[in-house]
């Protein structure tokens, strides 16, 4: 059986599969070199707002590199780690989307094989392991491998990485194959600031044959490609741009599985390996295009091969993202995924001539290829197919609508004009209509887009988004410790903050929560990215204490607020504005009202009302999570939450819109748990033990070890018992938040909002206690008002003003129901009723106006007895009624042209006219109305047949004369 070695006869019958190659990498580091194998993190980044997707294996380890990892967390225990990480590069800084398909090696989704050392081994061991794996396990000929190292940069004062060079030479790599390169190629940086260092890359020569290909390394040649990058993190780039040595050295390596498989299967294209060939074969079976041939550039007539590569790549990305909870949507990663899906659909339908549904039909093949490595794909296969099918149908519908809009706009345009940018922007932004498709369709019609105006709209949109809530958040500088300050704290033996007092509270005899006082010592102050022993009055700073009862923002719960006082100075309060956790240290953000020094003894006072409100809402969040699962099914997974003192927000998977009945059921389940007044059990247990609990709810988050379990109604000891079913029947979650001690204190919960964020993920917002009671009372009041309008609507109303007032009342009620905090199930019910009432009112008004118009029309027709032109004044409550009178007269006397004026109490005069078709084109209603209303210092408009306008009563008599003279001049 194939275990370690890959056959040197690559491409032959013994050629290893991609699965074997991946497994060999993981086993090599795990079994031979003592690394801990970790599963891939989801492609949705955890706690990193700067990333749309996980785009490198190191993303999940950034807290270690930055020094911010909690010392008790599972992550902090890692020394040697290996994994195969799912990565997506589309959108943001690393964006390969537009390159996919054009060549044979770019991908939006790829797998990154990586091994890491966190303060353990460094250059010698890292290079030695890499060489051993490639040459002894994978049996790659040594003469085909070239290594690069950092050649130094005098402008930064960095010398060449001769240590790395010498390691390679000692391993037996010929000097002609060890090549120095500049900062651009061989110095890796995490971002503009932060950990960085020199790297060494291993390149493979596809041609071989004993030639020396050193001159082709890093020259963009498809024959000589990089396969592995080993990064040695030994510096930190500061805000000023200078480099400082890191307190601890790390190794971060990354090797793309797709390129490695291409090498070991003796292929020249990633798409010719068994990672893609089954998918390409499935595409061929489902479309009417010729078989994939691997052609690129001009040789690929009709872009058929581009289409195969795009669809094969994109469907892998869609499967991985959807299984990790990223669904096509309208912002951020969701928007990028939407574009990926739509790009794939277009290539399916327009190039491959495939029927709708091809994309979703490929899901089982993707699962077959990747499912063993990433079992979440197998578990979520049906959900993935449903999401792809729904989004494809929506896009095809949008394409058809977009084509119709373009056709209509072009028909209305003047000859030789550019296509309006605002229409293109609407198509692009609202319908998701691809910009290149707009250009293509316009090109076919010989029209161009107003690109300058379109680019202005793009810039305006970018500026608007840039001014969002992320911009200029206060306080971050004084509450986020940098890597050097963290290292200094640890080297100075400053202990991590003991924040266990945050859980020190009890429920008193009268149902009031009593929070224990906390006395602490100031260990260090943090300001302007440096640790300080003293901060003067008026300065904002972070205060690090030996212990605290303040809750630091984490786990979706807002931080505590409050104040601290120095012992012996009861009248000097230092307000605590926010609290953050960084590397085990709790940083209290304070504006010093007097000089604050390390060593000061302080007393801490949490804002008890705010804390209790957060506790209530956090416990209610657990109740809601349980209730949603109970009502919507066990497959309902949490996708995010946020708890504040005012309300709670909860995001979760759902197959469709949550119905009114389901919302009521969810609220009822929560109400029942509140009434039972269950005890909230909390205990710290070893993480490995906690993860064995059946029915445990945990989000993708880094948990400390030991971890807190929060169980409603069932003691934690019972939940931990082997084969216990207790957790299946109640809410049991891993959670570091602060909670009530009994569920009865929640008092009430009302879901006041429910909407789909994107297809497949819903968001609910709920309130508790007095706010929930108030929401229900408001809902009842509005329901009574709606009932009142319904009753009045049923009465026989013959007055147009009365019915119009009723219609206006319905409109105002609709606005109130839409915007007021009230139970969402009730909102939906009232919205349905109000829509029906609005339709009824509109229909009744039209009917009454028509009846009134018929009477007036009969009187006028009898008065003028079929004359060719009728000009008169008539009382009418609105322009709508006046227009209907004119229409009625012309319908009953087709050869007559009519113009009517109606003076209003306000001094305004309404004008409506219609011209007989027999008089066209000489006689125009629009010109007639303009001439008359201009006489009254007003405005008018319309078509050659019908027109309307208004003016001032002072000019009415002159307008009547003008009307007659104009008509006579045209007839």
Tab-separated table of C-alpha atoms in Angstrom, residues 43-44 53 88 109 316-327 333 337 340 377 384:
chain	number	residue	atom	x	y	z
A	43	UNK	CA	-13.029	30.156	4.862
A	44	UNK	CA	-15.016	32.842	6.713
A	53	UNK	CA	-12.006	35.223	3.065
A	88	UNK	CA	-10.214	31.644	-1.253
A	109	UNK	CA	-10.302	28.287	-4.245
A	316	UNK	CA	-15.370	24.305	-6.000
A	317	UNK	CA	-15.321	27.773	-4.449
A	318	UNK	CA	-19.115	27.874	-4.182
A	319	UNK	CA	-19.251	24.474	-2.477
A	320	UNK	CA	-16.558	25.345	0.057
A	321	UNK	CA	-17.940	28.801	0.878
A	322	UNK	CA	-21.581	27.741	1.191
A	323	UNK	CA	-20.646	24.768	3.402
A	324	UNK	CA	-18.802	27.255	5.662
A	325	UNK	CA	-21.825	29.549	5.902
A	326	UNK	CA	-20.969	32.208	3.277
A	327	UNK	CA	-23.941	32.561	0.939
A	333	UNK	CA	-17.629	38.204	1.041
A	337	UNK	CA	-19.476	34.951	-3.899
A	340	UNK	CA	-18.436	34.164	-8.658
A	377	UNK	CA	-18.946	19.343	2.253
A	384	UNK	CA	-25.172	23.695	-1.318
